[in-house]
Structure formats: C-alpha cells, structure tokens
PDB file of C-alpha atoms and ligand atoms in Angstrom:
ATOM      1  CA  MET A 572      82.469  75.909  76.162  1.00 42.00           C
ATOM      2  CA  ASN A 573      85.430  75.722  73.870  1.00 46.00           C
ATOM      3  CA  ALA A 574      87.896  73.455  75.627  1.00 51.00           C
ATOM      4  CA  SER A 575      90.766  74.561  73.407  1.00 54.00           C
ATOM      5  CA  ASN A 576      90.850  78.041  74.969  1.00 52.00           C
ATOM      6  CA  MET A 577      92.620  76.955  78.061  1.00 87.00           C
ATOM      7  CA  ILE A 578      95.910  77.559  79.796  1.00 96.00           C
ATOM      8  CA  THR A 579      97.724  74.736  81.515  1.00 97.00           C
ATOM      9  CA  PHE A 580     100.830  75.007  83.703  1.00 98.00           C
ATOM     10  CA  GLN A 581     102.315  71.531  84.197  1.00 97.00           C
ATOM     11  CA  ASN A 582     104.934  71.249  86.944  1.00 98.00           C
ATOM     12  CA  ILE A 583     106.470  74.613  86.182  1.00 98.00           C
ATOM     13  CA  THR A 584     109.733  75.541  87.821  1.00 98.00           C
ATOM     14  CA  LYS A 585     111.438  78.834  87.028  1.00 98.00           C
ATOM     15  CA  THR A 586     114.937  79.594  88.224  1.00 97.00           C
ATOM     16  CA  TYR A 587     116.408  82.930  87.170  1.00 95.00           C
ATOM     17  CA  ASN A 588     119.780  82.093  88.691  1.00 89.00           C
ATOM     18  CA  LYS A 589     121.357  79.615  91.099  1.00 82.00           C
ATOM     19  CA  HIS A 590     120.282  81.593  94.144  1.00 82.00           C
ATOM     20  CA  SER A 591     116.592  82.141  93.524  1.00 84.00           C
ATOM     21  CA  THR A 592     113.798  79.801  92.515  1.00 93.00           C
ATOM     22  CA  ALA A 593     110.942  82.070  91.459  1.00 97.00           C
ATOM     23  CA  LEU A 594     108.452  79.214  90.902  1.00 98.00           C
ATOM     24  CA  GLU A 595     108.665  75.657  92.123  1.00 97.00           C
ATOM     25  CA  ASN A 596     106.562  72.851  90.651  1.00 97.00           C
ATOM     26  CA  VAL A 597     103.553  75.038  89.947  1.00 98.00           C
ATOM     27  CA  SER A 598     100.548  73.407  88.234  1.00 97.00           C
ATOM     28  CA  PHE A 599      97.130  74.822  87.401  1.00 97.00           C
ATOM     29  CA  LYS A 600      94.564  74.968  84.603  1.00 96.00           C
ATOM     30  CA  ILE A 601      92.534  77.983  83.565  1.00 97.00           C
ATOM     31  CA  ASN A 602      89.261  77.350  81.797  1.00 94.00           C
ATOM     32  CA  PRO A 603      87.460  79.460  79.223  1.00 93.00           C
ATOM     33  CA  LYS A 604      85.679  82.511  80.695  1.00 92.00           C
ATOM     34  CA  GLU A 605      87.371  82.261  84.081  1.00 95.00           C
ATOM     35  CA  PHE A 606      88.409  85.290  86.153  1.00 96.00           C
ATOM     36  CA  VAL A 607      91.431  84.197  88.157  1.00 96.00           C
ATOM     37  CA  SER A 608      93.378  86.272  90.646  1.00 96.00           C
ATOM     38  CA  ILE A 609      96.961  85.402  91.493  1.00 96.00           C
ATOM     39  CA  VAL A 610      97.913  86.723  94.897  1.00 94.00           C
ATOM     40  CA  GLY A 611     100.854  86.619  97.252  1.00 93.00           C
ATOM     41  CA  ARG A 612     103.448  88.844  98.820  1.00 91.00           C
ATOM     42  CA  SER A 613     105.979  90.778  96.823  1.00 92.00           C
ATOM     43  CA  GLY A 614     108.521  88.304  95.439  1.00 94.00           C
ATOM     44  CA  SER A 615     106.182  85.305  95.625  1.00 95.00           C
ATOM     45  CA  GLY A 616     106.256  84.741  91.848  1.00 97.00           C
ATOM     46  CA  LYS A 617     103.154  86.525  90.466  1.00 97.00           C
ATOM     47  CA  SER A 618     104.940  88.489  87.736  1.00 97.00           C
ATOM     48  CA  THR A 619     106.925  85.398  86.794  1.00 98.00           C
ATOM     49  CA  ILE A 620     103.649  83.575  86.046  1.00 98.00           C
ATOM     50  CA  VAL A 621     102.563  86.554  83.908  1.00 98.00           C
ATOM     51  CA  LYS A 622     105.877  86.573  82.009  1.00 97.00           C
ATOM     52  CA  LEU A 623     105.682  82.839  81.378  1.00 98.00           C
ATOM     53  CA  ILE A 624     102.165  83.236  79.937  1.00 97.00           C
ATOM     54  CA  THR A 625     103.278  86.072  77.637  1.00 96.00           C
ATOM     55  CA  ALA A 626     106.397  84.052  76.713  1.00 97.00           C
ATOM     56  CA  GLU A 627     108.651  86.855  77.880  1.00 96.00           C
ATOM     57  CA  GLU A 628     110.387  84.200  79.993  1.00 97.00           C
ATOM     58  CA  LYS A 629     110.771  80.457  79.483  1.00 96.00           C
ATOM     59  CA  PRO A 630     110.276  77.908  82.249  1.00 97.00           C
ATOM     60  CA  THR A 631     113.325  76.041  83.538  1.00 97.00           C
ATOM     61  CA  ASN A 632     111.202  72.899  83.803  1.00 97.00           C
ATOM     62  CA  GLY A 633     107.671  71.898  82.924  1.00 98.00           C
ATOM     63  CA  ARG A 634     105.195  72.574  80.125  1.00 97.00           C
ATOM     64  CA  ILE A 635     102.836  75.464  79.439  1.00 98.00           C
ATOM     65  CA  ILE A 636      99.981  74.834  77.030  1.00 97.00           C
ATOM     66  CA  PHE A 637      97.840  77.669  75.716  1.00 96.00           C
ATOM     67  CA  ASP A 638      95.235  76.878  73.083  1.00 92.00           C
ATOM     68  CA  SER A 639      97.107  74.900  70.433  1.00 91.00           C
ATOM     69  CA  TYR A 640     100.525  76.231  71.497  1.00 96.00           C
ATOM     70  CA  GLU A 641     103.157  74.565  73.652  1.00 97.00           C
ATOM     71  CA  VAL A 642     104.404  77.893  74.955  1.00 97.00           C
ATOM     72  CA  ASN A 643     107.714  76.656  76.382  1.00 95.00           C
ATOM     73  CA  LYS A 644     108.696  75.460  72.890  1.00 96.00           C
ATOM     74  CA  LEU A 645     107.699  78.550  70.906  1.00 97.00           C
ATOM     75  CA  ARG A 646     110.294  79.768  68.451  1.00 96.00           C
ATOM     76  CA  PHE A 647     111.087  83.467  68.163  1.00 95.00           C
ATOM     77  CA  SER A 648     109.308  83.642  64.804  1.00 96.00           C
ATOM     78  CA  GLN A 649     106.085  82.280  66.333  1.00 96.00           C
ATOM     79  CA  LEU A 650     105.916  84.841  69.163  1.00 96.00           C
ATOM     80  CA  PRO A 651     104.033  87.674  67.399  1.00 92.00           C
ATOM     81  CA  LYS A 652     101.176  85.398  66.366  1.00 93.00           C
ATOM     82  CA  TYR A 653     101.044  83.721  69.770  1.00 95.00           C
ATOM     83  CA  ARG A 654     101.003  87.061  71.607  1.00 93.00           C
ATOM     84  CA  ARG A 655      97.917  88.175  69.690  1.00 92.00           C
ATOM     85  CA  LEU A 656      95.987  85.740  71.888  1.00 94.00           C
ATOM     86  CA  ILE A 657      96.903  87.828  74.924  1.00 96.00           C
ATOM     87  CA  GLY A 658      96.236  91.409  76.004  1.00 95.00           C
ATOM     88  CA  THR A 659      98.635  92.608  78.695  1.00 96.00           C
ATOM     89  CA  ILE A 660      98.129  95.428  81.190  1.00 96.00           C
ATOM     90  CA  PHE A 661     100.816  96.757  83.529  1.00 94.00           C
ATOM     91  CA  GLN A 662     100.950  98.847  86.683  1.00 93.00           C
ATOM     92  CA  ASP A 663     102.725 101.707  84.870  1.00 93.00           C
ATOM     93  CA  PHE A 664     100.287 101.861  81.889  1.00 95.00           C
ATOM     94  CA  ARG A 665     103.084 101.951  79.235  1.00 94.00           C
ATOM     95  CA  LEU A 666     101.345 104.422  76.927  1.00 96.00           C
ATOM     96  CA  LEU A 667     103.164 106.379  74.203  1.00 96.00           C
ATOM     97  CA  ASN A 668     103.329 109.838  75.772  1.00 96.00           C
ATOM     98  CA  GLY A 669     103.834 111.741  72.517  1.00 97.00           C
ATOM     99  CA  LYS A 670     100.654 110.303  71.009  1.00 97.00           C
ATOM    100  CA  THR A 671      97.004 111.085  71.687  1.00 98.00           C
ATOM    101  CA  VAL A 672      94.607 108.503  73.098  1.00 98.00           C
ATOM    102  CA  PHE A 673      93.314 107.867  69.580  1.00 97.00           C
ATOM    103  CA  GLU A 674      96.858 107.506  68.220  1.00 97.00           C
ATOM    104  CA  ASN A 675      97.910 105.158  71.032  1.00 97.00           C
ATOM    105  CA  ILE A 676      95.180 102.703  70.033  1.00 96.00           C
ATOM    106  CA  ALA A 677      95.572 103.354  66.301  1.00 96.00           C
ATOM    107  CA  PHE A 678      99.308 102.678  66.515  1.00 94.00           C
ATOM    108  CA  ALA A 679      98.707  99.222  67.912  1.00 90.00           C
ATOM    109  CA  LEU A 680      96.413  98.516  64.943  1.00 92.00           C
ATOM    110  CA  GLU A 681      98.838 100.022  62.402  1.00 93.00           C
ATOM    111  CA  VAL A 682     101.534  97.653  63.672  1.00 88.00           C
ATOM    112  CA  GLU A 683      99.134  94.838  62.792  1.00 85.00           C
ATOM    113  CA  GLY A 684      98.811  96.244  59.279  1.00 90.00           C
ATOM    114  CA  ARG A 685      95.083  97.069  59.537  1.00 92.00           C
ATOM    115  CA  PRO A 686      93.631  99.408  56.912  1.00 95.00           C
ATOM    116  CA  GLN A 687      93.087 103.064  57.869  1.00 95.00           C
ATOM    117  CA  LYS A 688      89.334 102.848  57.279  1.00 96.00           C
ATOM    118  CA  GLU A 689      89.046 100.001  59.765  1.00 94.00           C
ATOM    119  CA  ILE A 690      91.203 101.893  62.283  1.00 96.00           C
ATOM    120  CA  ASN A 691      88.987 104.989  62.009  1.00 96.00           C
ATOM    121  CA  GLU A 692      85.916 102.867  62.750  1.00 95.00           C
ATOM    122  CA  PHE A 693      87.384 100.604  65.371  1.00 94.00           C
ATOM    123  CA  VAL A 694      89.256 103.039  67.636  1.00 96.00           C
ATOM    124  CA  PRO A 695      86.155 105.062  68.636  1.00 96.00           C
ATOM    125  CA  GLN A 696      84.259 101.805  69.257  1.00 94.00           C
ATOM    126  CA  ILE A 697      86.867 100.407  71.614  1.00 94.00           C
ATOM    127  CA  LEU A 698      87.256 103.775  73.397  1.00 96.00           C
ATOM    128  CA  ASN A 699      83.499 103.866  73.835  1.00 94.00           C
ATOM    129  CA  LEU A 700      83.697 100.427  75.457  1.00 92.00           C
ATOM    130  CA  VAL A 701      86.091 101.739  78.130  1.00 94.00           C
ATOM    131  CA  GLY A 702      84.164 105.037  78.494  1.00 93.00           C
ATOM    132  CA  LEU A 703      86.797 107.309  76.952  1.00 94.00           C
ATOM    133  CA  ASP A 704      85.297 108.326  73.616  1.00 91.00           C
ATOM    134  CA  ASN A 705      85.309 111.942  74.890  1.00 95.00           C
ATOM    135  CA  LYS A 706      89.110 111.841  75.465  1.00 97.00           C
ATOM    136  CA  MET A 707      90.208 110.675  72.029  1.00 97.00           C
ATOM    137  CA  GLN A 708      92.304 113.760  71.293  1.00 97.00           C
ATOM    138  CA  SER A 709      93.837 114.038  74.783  1.00 98.00           C
ATOM    139  CA  PHE A 710      97.466 113.202  75.505  1.00 98.00           C
ATOM    140  CA  PRO A 711      98.348 110.782  78.324  1.00 97.00           C
ATOM    141  CA  TYR A 712      99.610 113.643  80.563  1.00 97.00           C
ATOM    142  CA  GLU A 713      96.110 115.166  80.413  1.00 97.00           C
ATOM    143  CA  LEU A 714      94.520 112.002  81.846  1.00 96.00           C
ATOM    144  CA  SER A 715      94.064 110.696  85.383  1.00 94.00           C
ATOM    145  CA  GLY A 716      95.715 107.403  86.335  1.00 94.00           C
ATOM    146  CA  GLY A 717      92.403 105.589  86.000  1.00 94.00           C
ATOM    147  CA  GLU A 718      91.869 107.031  82.519  1.00 96.00           C
ATOM    148  CA  LYS A 719      95.390 106.053  81.463  1.00 96.00           C
ATOM    149  CA  GLN A 720      94.759 102.512  82.592  1.00 95.00           C
ATOM    150  CA  ARG A 721      91.491 102.443  80.628  1.00 96.00           C
ATOM    151  CA  VAL A 722      93.424 103.467  77.508  1.00 97.00           C
ATOM    152  CA  ALA A 723      95.863 100.630  78.200  1.00 96.00           C
ATOM    153  CA  ILE A 724      92.938  98.218  78.558  1.00 96.00           C
ATOM    154  CA  ALA A 725      91.447  99.445  75.273  1.00 95.00           C
ATOM    155  CA  ARG A 726      94.805  98.844  73.617  1.00 95.00           C
ATOM    156  CA  ALA A 727      95.018  95.367  75.155  1.00 94.00           C
ATOM    157  CA  MET A 728      91.594  94.570  73.684  1.00 92.00           C
ATOM    158  CA  ILE A 729      92.277  95.489  70.062  1.00 88.00           C
ATOM    159  CA  ASN A 730      93.114  92.007  68.835  1.00 83.00           C
ATOM    160  CA  GLN A 731      90.106  90.574  70.670  1.00 87.00           C
ATOM    161  CA  PRO A 732      92.443  88.427  72.767  1.00 92.00           C
ATOM    162  CA  GLU A 733      91.376  85.195  74.424  1.00 91.00           C
ATOM    163  CA  VAL A 734      93.025  86.328  77.632  1.00 96.00           C
ATOM    164  CA  ILE A 735      93.688  89.609  79.410  1.00 97.00           C
ATOM    165  CA  VAL A 736      96.668  89.391  81.753  1.00 97.00           C
ATOM    166  CA  ALA A 737      96.896  92.253  84.241  1.00 97.00           C
ATOM    167  CA  ASP A 738      99.982  92.578  86.457  1.00 97.00           C
ATOM    168  CA  GLU A 739      99.135  94.856  89.412  1.00 96.00           C
ATOM    169  CA  PRO A 740      96.952  97.057  87.161  1.00 95.00           C
ATOM    170  CA  THR A 741      95.674  99.098  90.098  1.00 94.00           C
ATOM    171  CA  GLY A 742      99.013  99.506  91.865  1.00 92.00           C
ATOM    172  CA  ASN A 743      99.218 103.218  91.000  1.00 92.00           C
ATOM    173  CA  LEU A 744      95.527 104.035  91.458  1.00 92.00           C
ATOM    174  CA  ASP A 745      93.377 105.414  94.273  1.00 91.00           C
ATOM    175  CA  PRO A 746      90.497 103.270  95.611  1.00 90.00           C
ATOM    176  CA  PHE A 747      87.882 104.884  93.339  1.00 91.00           C
ATOM    177  CA  ASN A 748      89.876 104.320  90.154  1.00 92.00           C
ATOM    178  CA  THR A 749      90.890 100.877  91.354  1.00 93.00           C
ATOM    179  CA  TRP A 750      87.227  99.880  91.378  1.00 92.00           C
ATOM    180  CA  GLU A 751      86.570 101.456  87.999  1.00 91.00           C
ATOM    181  CA  ILE A 752      89.336  99.276  86.539  1.00 94.00           C
ATOM    182  CA  ILE A 753      88.178  96.128  88.331  1.00 94.00           C
ATOM    183  CA  LYS A 754      84.606  96.719  87.116  1.00 93.00           C
ATOM    184  CA  LEU A 755      85.929  97.115  83.570  1.00 93.00           C
ATOM    185  CA  LEU A 756      87.863  93.841  83.844  1.00 94.00           C
ATOM    186  CA  MET A 757      84.668  92.174  85.104  1.00 94.00           C
ATOM    187  CA  LYS A 758      82.779  93.546  82.105  1.00 93.00           C
ATOM    188  CA  LEU A 759      85.409  92.189  79.692  1.00 93.00           C
ATOM    189  CA  ASN A 760      85.168  88.851  81.488  1.00 94.00           C
ATOM    190  CA  GLU A 761      81.385  88.849  81.022  1.00 93.00           C
ATOM    191  CA  MET A 762      81.993  89.555  77.320  1.00 92.00           C
ATOM    192  CA  GLY A 763      83.997  86.303  77.149  1.00 92.00           C
ATOM    193  CA  SER A 764      87.680  87.007  77.892  1.00 93.00           C
ATOM    194  CA  ILE A 765      89.619  85.033  80.439  1.00 96.00           C
ATOM    195  CA  ILE A 766      91.025  87.490  82.999  1.00 96.00           C
ATOM    196  CA  ILE A 767      94.206  86.761  84.931  1.00 97.00           C
ATOM    197  CA  LEU A 768      94.797  89.389  87.601  1.00 97.00           C
ATOM    198  CA  ALA A 769      98.041  89.445  89.595  1.00 97.00           C
ATOM    199  CA  THR A 770      97.614  91.662  92.629  1.00 93.00           C
ATOM    200  CA  HIS A 771      98.446  92.092  96.266  1.00 86.00           C
ATOM    201  CA  ASN A 772      95.335  94.211  96.909  1.00 86.00           C
ATOM    202  CA  LYS A 773      93.431  92.288  99.604  1.00 82.00           C
ATOM    203  CA  GLU A 774      90.272  94.345  99.315  1.00 83.00           C
ATOM    204  CA  ILE A 775      89.782  93.601  95.613  1.00 86.00           C
ATOM    205  CA  ILE A 776      90.196  89.880  96.073  1.00 85.00           C
ATOM    206  CA  ASN A 777      87.964  89.598  99.096  1.00 82.00           C
ATOM    207  CA  THR A 778      85.185  91.474  97.295  1.00 85.00           C
ATOM    208  CA  LEU A 779      85.452  89.775  93.883  1.00 86.00           C
ATOM    209  CA  GLY A 780      84.492  86.264  94.976  1.00 86.00           C
ATOM    210  CA  HIS A 781      86.244  84.647  91.992  1.00 92.00           C
ATOM    211  CA  ARG A 782      88.939  81.993  91.844  1.00 94.00           C
ATOM    212  CA  VAL A 783      92.113  82.831  93.761  1.00 94.00           C
ATOM    213  CA  ILE A 784      95.501  81.146  93.399  1.00 95.00           C
ATOM    214  CA  THR A 785      97.739  82.026  96.343  1.00 94.00           C
ATOM    215  CA  LEU A 786     101.514  81.878  96.000  1.00 96.00           C
ATOM    216  CA  ASN A 787     104.068  81.786  98.757  1.00 95.00           C
ATOM    217  CA  ASN A 788     107.774  81.644  97.926  1.00 95.00           C
ATOM    218  CA  GLY A 789     107.094  80.385  94.426  1.00 97.00           C
ATOM    219  CA  LYS A 790     104.694  77.629  95.452  1.00 97.00           C
ATOM    220  CA  ILE A 791     100.921  77.434  95.219  1.00 97.00           C
ATOM    221  CA  ILE A 792      99.617  77.208  98.765  1.00 95.00           C
ATOM    222  CA  ARG A 793      95.915  77.587  97.891  1.00 94.00           C
ATOM    223  CA  ASP A 794      93.737  77.428  94.764  1.00 95.00           C
ATOM    224  CA  GLU A 795      90.126  78.154  95.661  1.00 90.00           C
ATOM    225  CA  GLU A 796      86.986  78.638  93.586  1.00 89.00           C
ATOM    226  CA  HIS A 797      85.655  81.509  95.726  1.00 83.00           C
ATOM    227  CA  GLY A 798      88.899  82.534  97.292  1.00 75.00           C
ATOM    228  CA  ARG A 799      89.851  85.047  99.896  1.00 76.00           C
ATOM    229  CA  PHE A 800      93.162  86.757 100.380  1.00 71.00           C
ATOM    230  CA  ILE A 801      94.774  85.187 103.390  1.00 69.00           C
ATOM    231  CA  LEU A 802      98.513  85.232 103.941  1.00 61.00           C
ATOM    232  CA  THR A 803     100.093  83.037 106.532  1.00 53.00           C
ATOM    233  CA  ASN A 804     103.658  82.897 107.705  1.00 45.00           C
TER     234      ASN A 804
HETATM  235  P1  LIG B 613     106.064  89.101  92.442  1.00 90.15           P
HETATM  236  O1  LIG B 613     105.535  89.570  91.128  1.00 90.15           O
HETATM  237  O2  LIG B 613     105.105  88.224  93.197  1.00 90.15           O
HETATM  238  O3  LIG B 613     106.545  90.221  93.296  1.00 90.15           O
HETATM  239  P2  LIG B 613     108.285  88.003  90.889  1.00 90.15           P
HETATM  240  O4  LIG B 613     107.742  86.952  89.995  1.00 90.15           O
HETATM  241  O5  LIG B 613     108.594  89.330  90.301  1.00 90.15           O
HETATM  242  O6  LIG B 613     107.328  88.146  92.168  1.00 90.15           O
HETATM  243  O7  LIG B 613     109.621  87.457  91.540  1.00 90.15           O
HETATM  244  C1  LIG B 613     109.732  86.156  92.100  1.00 90.15           C
HETATM  245  C2  LIG B 613     111.194  85.923  92.525  1.00 90.15           C
HETATM  246  O8  LIG B 613     112.029  85.866  91.369  1.00 90.15           O
HETATM  247  C3  LIG B 613     111.746  87.016  93.415  1.00 90.15           C
HETATM  248  O9  LIG B 613     112.621  86.405  94.342  1.00 90.15           O
HETATM  249  C4  LIG B 613     112.539  87.859  92.453  1.00 90.15           C
HETATM  250  O10 LIG B 613     113.605  88.514  93.091  1.00 90.15           O
HETATM  251  C5  LIG B 613     113.038  86.842  91.444  1.00 90.15           C
HETATM  252  N1  LIG B 613     113.200  87.427  90.106  1.00 90.15           N
HETATM  253  C6  LIG B 613     112.225  87.963  89.348  1.00 90.15           C
HETATM  254  N2  LIG B 613     112.707  88.383  88.156  1.00 90.15           N
HETATM  255  C7  LIG B 613     114.039  88.115  88.173  1.00 90.15           C
HETATM  256  C8  LIG B 613     115.106  88.305  87.232  1.00 90.15           C
HETATM  257  N3  LIG B 613     114.886  88.852  86.026  1.00 90.15           N
HETATM  258  N4  LIG B 613     116.354  87.890  87.597  1.00 90.15           N
HETATM  259  C9  LIG B 613     116.573  87.323  88.805  1.00 90.15           C
HETATM  260  N5  LIG B 613     115.605  87.103  89.715  1.00 90.15           N
HETATM  261  C10 LIG B 613     114.352  87.494  89.425  1.00 90.15           C
HETATM  262 MG1  LIG B 614     105.153  91.487  90.434  1.00 90.15          MG
END
C-alpha cells in the first residue's frame, strides 16, 4: 500500500454564508483502494465534500490533505496539476453535445496536450474498458443515459486519476443502468482507483457492503466499514 495516496479531512467546517453551515467539524481519512460512499438526505453536505476534494470550494476552517497537497492552501496556478489526480462524474453527465463519443474523450486529451497518435490509440482502449467501443462515432443524443454516464466515466479515467469522485452519478438513471454504472465503478476500484460515491440511493449502499460515511445536517453521524443506509430523525 502506498500511504501517500490518501485523503484526509481534518476538522473541516464549511460555511457558505452566515445562515448556513454546510459542514461542521468533519474529519475522516480515505485510504488507498477504498470504495467509500457518502450518504445523507438532500442538503446534508455530500456535494460540499465533493467540491472541497476537487478544490472547487475552500473550507472555512480545517485542513484537507491529498497526496502531497494541502488542498485548502492550493494556489490558482496549482489547480490544473492537482485536479489531474481526480476524475469527477456528475449526475447530468456534462458531455459536449456537439462532439462524438470519440471526440468527447479525445478533447479531454487534447487539452492535456497529448500527441494525436497517442489519442488515436488511447481513446478506443478506454472506450473498450467501459464497453462503448461500438459507439465511438455516436453523438450524446444518440445514447441512453447509462451510455452517456459510461462516456463520462471514460473521460474521468483518461489521466489515470488516483481517485474517482462521483456525485449522484445514477440520479438520472433507471435501476438497470444504475447497476451497470455501479458495477463499472467497482471494476475501476478493483483496478486500483479510490472511489468516492455521493448518493442518496439506499438500495445501492445496502447492496455494496463497502464503507459508508453518513451525514446529517453537515455532521458525520456514522462512519462504518460495512455500512448500511439508515437515516434517523
Ligand atoms: P447535498 O449534496 O447533500 O444535497 P450540499 O453540500 O449541496 O448537500 O449542501 C449542503 C448545504 O449547503 C445545504 O444547506 C445547501 O443549501 C448549502 N449550500 C450548498 N451550496 C451552497 C452555495 N453555493 N451557497 C450557499 N449555500 C449552499
Ligand atoms: Mg448534492
């Protein structure tokens, strides 16, 4: 195990404004190769944790350590390099609708300045990994929700990130496609990525049997190795 690939939240408080504390004194550590679900009702602070990991937001108090980075102290100029450690997946897929599946993945590599030859080799490989090598020339509107999310996952994987962060990735999917996406995340986890899954889907959590961090009103109320989704009032 490589102990440097680890995320630590130390006494994190996040206040967006005077009236709402999104997270209050939240602490946890995520180890290499873990699959961690973050659960809780709407408004409990799940997306805030995701945005703090991706450095889209800064904590009001506390420290976030990821690998060799102190995330709360990152300067603007350091963000691109830092964010290459992380692949992010959203509920609404966020694909480029005017580009084909191939071009959506290729674009993400072009932004990184990768040579065309490498792109032509790598894109089919990564699409094969998510089972979409037969849809390379399709546009997003020609795909099902589950297929769109698999494209988004392929795109999230291109920099071989240490961590995949998924914020409600199955929120727009039917139960069949939900399981296809969860199985794919499990496969990526088995290949070595840390997976952080924010969700309010009880069925997923209760079937997965992985670690579950439960939030309520911005506080961790449970952090269990083989967690279940239980919400109390
Ligand atoms: P979840 O993802 O669990 O639904 P969020 O992290 O999105 O929860 O939100 C946690 C709390 O922070 C909520 O009360 C929400 O209204 C508030 N919040 C989230 N983002 C903002 C923002 N940009 N400005 C003000 N308040 C916010
Ligand atoms: Mg959310």
